[in-house]
Amino acid sequence: MDYNDRVFASVFSVPSVSHTTPTPIATPDLGNAEPGESFGGGLFGGNLGNPQRKVKRNLAWSTATRFLSLPKGNHADTDPSNVENEERPNTAEVQDALEYLLVGDGKPEIFTEDNLLDWFIDEAQLHFATFARSEVEQWWNEEIPLEAAWDTLETTQRLLQHAQNVYLRPLAEHILPLLNDTVEPESRTLPPEYRVSERNNASRRFLSALHGAFVHSLPSQRFSKTLSYVLYDAGLKVFRIPKGKKNKVVANSAHEGSRRRMQDLLQGLDRVGLGGDKAQKSFAHAMDKLLDAFINSHYLRVDWHGKESELESLRMWISKAFIPLIELVNTCLRCHPTSLSAPEIQHWHDAALGRLGRAKVEYLFEYASDYHTSRGVLKTIKEYMKLPNAKQYLTTRFSEHVSRRLLSPGATTTYILDLYMCFIRTFLYLDPKGVLLERVARPIRRYLKEREDTARIIITSMLADAAAENNGKFSSAGDLSVEIATEMQRPITSFEHDVSQGLDWDNMNWQPSPTDAAPDYKQQKGHDIILFVLTLWERDDFINELKNILGDHLLRSQDPEYANEIRLLELIKVRLGDDKLQACEVMLRDVLESKRINSAIRAPIAQMRTPDNRALQAPGGPPRTPQPRQPVASIPSVPGLGTPLPKSSVDMTLNAHIISSFFWPSLRDDHFLIPAEVQNMQRDYESRFTHIKGRQKLQWKNALGDGSVALELDDRTEQFDGLMPWQVSVIYAFQPQPGEEWVGKGKGKGKELGISRNVEQLEEMLEMDEQLVRQALAFWVGKQILREMDHDTFAVIERLTSANMDTEAAAAAQELAEVQAQAQAGSVKSQHDLLQEKKDVYMTFITSMLTNQGNLPVQRIAMMMKIMVAGGFPFGPEEVTILLEELENEGKVIGIGGDIWGIKK
């Protein structure tokens, strides 16, 4: 043994150093006898003084240690009761030696004398380390497979229990009976529970040292993990929890057998010293995993039908199953106390609720998306929010899911709005004060503001009829939000608009803001979901958006009573106040008044219709009265193609919206020629209007109307409703013109194609923009009325045969026409159109401002333009940046840095 080992052994007891082998029989050193004194007496009788005591103690030590020395070899498979060396019987000499060393004069009186109990402890430890430890270690040299964990622990416990029985037999039969069973004097001053006798103290010392050798013979971490898994596996079987998705539930017989097997194993491990703190830590880890396994098991599935919370089942399991299991294990491990106190039980309930709540929060995005059927799990989450830090965890995790799964370019605005409505309902249920909703909704609201179609979808969804729309418009890829439309159909609840902004001094029911609310938190009076959507923008900005979208909707609405539009304005008045809705009310009054004016004007026209009135006659077909449309000017039915105007007449009806230009938003005013018959009807309508309204003048917006046409071809008659005015004008241009009468004369002689026109001719004939011409041509090609014969040349298909029927080309043209029509469908000018219309004026103003005042930030430029530009500047810093970048491309301004701009010198 080297120097370091000797230094360590001088402080800590090492059996190989401190333990002495049994002393052999030798001639005793009796010393010299005094004159007159006998040579000696009995071997163990009397007190012979220090020299004599030393001799007698040495002889007694030799006899006792030779008798108590353990047999060499491993006796793991031998009954401890048969381990007795016949060559060393318990004679009177051995008994006298044991009594002399343990309770007689041979008891160690100074620190340097050996203690027989300590020697036997070292003998047992050394014997275990030499003969038994290797057999135990062979079970733990490698990683323990999960399926072998039970067998490994049970075998280890059996080996250690056998070795302990072998070592305890000499102690219990020859040493402990000789020790005093009364309380030791040193412990009499201690509390009763800590007072021990000499015999009990010796037994405790021996077991403590032996158990220490047992513990150090096993790899600590591997043993803890194995025991933890065994306890976890036993818990799964006791509670019949499947280990995985493919595992079946444990049968009842295995359930009872697992409980008994676990109990026997724990009691056995505790007897050999493998219980204690390490076993309790392994058990705590196993119970931690078992709690998670139960929470994720089928016992706590979401109740989608009954909508009941899983919390009651969890509490019952904790009280009736989990807590009794803990107390059972505490009893097996002889923990003190074995039963749990009320605070400890409440701690387990809170821990289980926290685990369950965090597990459900991970799927809160799905639960909130299906709010109507997930009320049961929302009750659980609401209860979980009462725990400390639960609200912070919930909002953080939910915001992460929203950012990753919702706020992406791939999600449509309709889909985001639908989920946003569901999120509002969910979080108002979880937190009626709205603090959590304000936290999680902030990034959603910011993202929706950045999308250009958000306001349009919101307002059109409010105007839609959720019961009547069944044509796919309410899909996630459509233009309408089903959640907003459904919410609008619900009755208006009592809602008090809070105009005091927190300064409601006479409100005796006033409540302070929640302690966890943000500084900009605004407490709402009531849970009005639509209000959260309406307040995405500032009130003035939203009213401007509403005016633009409502104007377009009023001009295209199919409802002559405008019930949805009236309801929408009333709802907005209740929520935002009616002080800013004057323009919208005027717009609604205009279309309602137009309905009365149309009736007043149309009646005298019908009474005065005569054959000489060419402007009110139309050729071909039986009389037809189309459904009333609501454009600024409605195009009536026009004659068929391929023939000159016949002398027969057909009813043509013109309806118009009379609107006030001051209150309405800027409307599109594309210029092109309309059919002459419609122009005559417009002039007659205008004269009748002047007769009714006095000196008021009408300015026709032909591009905002719609119309119906009946096309009479050689082999068929086609009827089309809801056409754009430029589509009507383009198809009307394919009527025979002067010099083309031969087309009508050739009818019926097998000709498949009629009159042809090219794009350039149509632009010149109709004075129409090329984009509108091409959109109309694509529409009629898609309807198989026209066919492209050559590049930009189109002809009427008088006879539709398999030879000239190109369904693929027609489908492609139809799709192109729909895309183009959608871009041209708006009645109100977009912000981009308004910006381009006055772009030169704005750019001149910006250049002058930077020249006179020097370098300025974008925000200040926008603010000054709103104040100083004639007619106002209805744009923000984003549009100002666009104008500055265009000026930079022209070389007039330059970016200084950040958002600072100046004149380029």
CSV table of N, CA and C in Angstrom, one decimal, residues 73-79 132 135 158-159 162-163 166:
chain,number,residue,atom,x,y,z
A,73,GLY,N,-14.4,-18.6,1.5
A,73,GLY,CA,-15.2,-19.1,0.4
A,73,GLY,C,-16.6,-18.4,0.4
A,74,ASN,N,-17.3,-18.6,-0.7
A,74,ASN,CA,-18.6,-18.0,-0.9
A,74,ASN,C,-19.7,-18.9,-0.5
A,75,HIS,N,-20.5,-18.5,0.4
A,75,HIS,CA,-21.6,-19.4,0.9
A,75,HIS,C,-23.0,-18.8,0.4
A,76,ALA,N,-23.0,-18.3,-0.8
A,76,ALA,CA,-24.2,-17.6,-1.3
A,76,ALA,C,-25.3,-18.6,-1.5
A,77,ASP,N,-25.0,-19.9,-1.8
A,77,ASP,CA,-26.0,-20.9,-2.0
A,77,ASP,C,-26.2,-21.8,-0.9
A,78,THR,N,-25.7,-21.4,0.3
A,78,THR,CA,-25.8,-22.3,1.5
A,78,THR,C,-26.7,-21.7,2.5
A,79,ASP,N,-27.4,-22.5,3.2
A,79,ASP,CA,-28.3,-22.0,4.3
A,79,ASP,C,-27.4,-21.5,5.4
A,132,ALA,N,-18.0,-12.4,-1.8
A,132,ALA,CA,-19.4,-12.3,-2.2
A,132,ALA,C,-19.6,-11.1,-3.2
A,135,GLU,N,-19.7,-11.8,-7.1
A,135,GLU,CA,-20.9,-12.4,-7.7
A,135,GLU,C,-22.0,-11.3,-7.8
A,158,ARG,N,-31.6,-10.9,-3.2
A,158,ARG,CA,-31.4,-12.2,-2.6
A,158,ARG,C,-30.0,-12.5,-2.2
A,159,LEU,N,-29.0,-12.2,-3.1
A,159,LEU,CA,-27.6,-12.4,-2.7
A,159,LEU,C,-27.2,-11.6,-1.5
A,162,HIS,N,-28.7,-13.0,1.7
A,162,HIS,CA,-28.1,-14.2,2.1
A,162,HIS,C,-26.8,-13.9,2.8
A,163,ALA,N,-26.0,-13.0,2.2
A,163,ALA,CA,-24.7,-12.7,2.9
A,163,ALA,C,-24.9,-12.0,4.2
A,166,VAL,N,-25.7,-14.6,6.8
A,166,VAL,CA,-24.4,-15.3,7.2
A,166,VAL,C,-23.7,-14.5,8.2
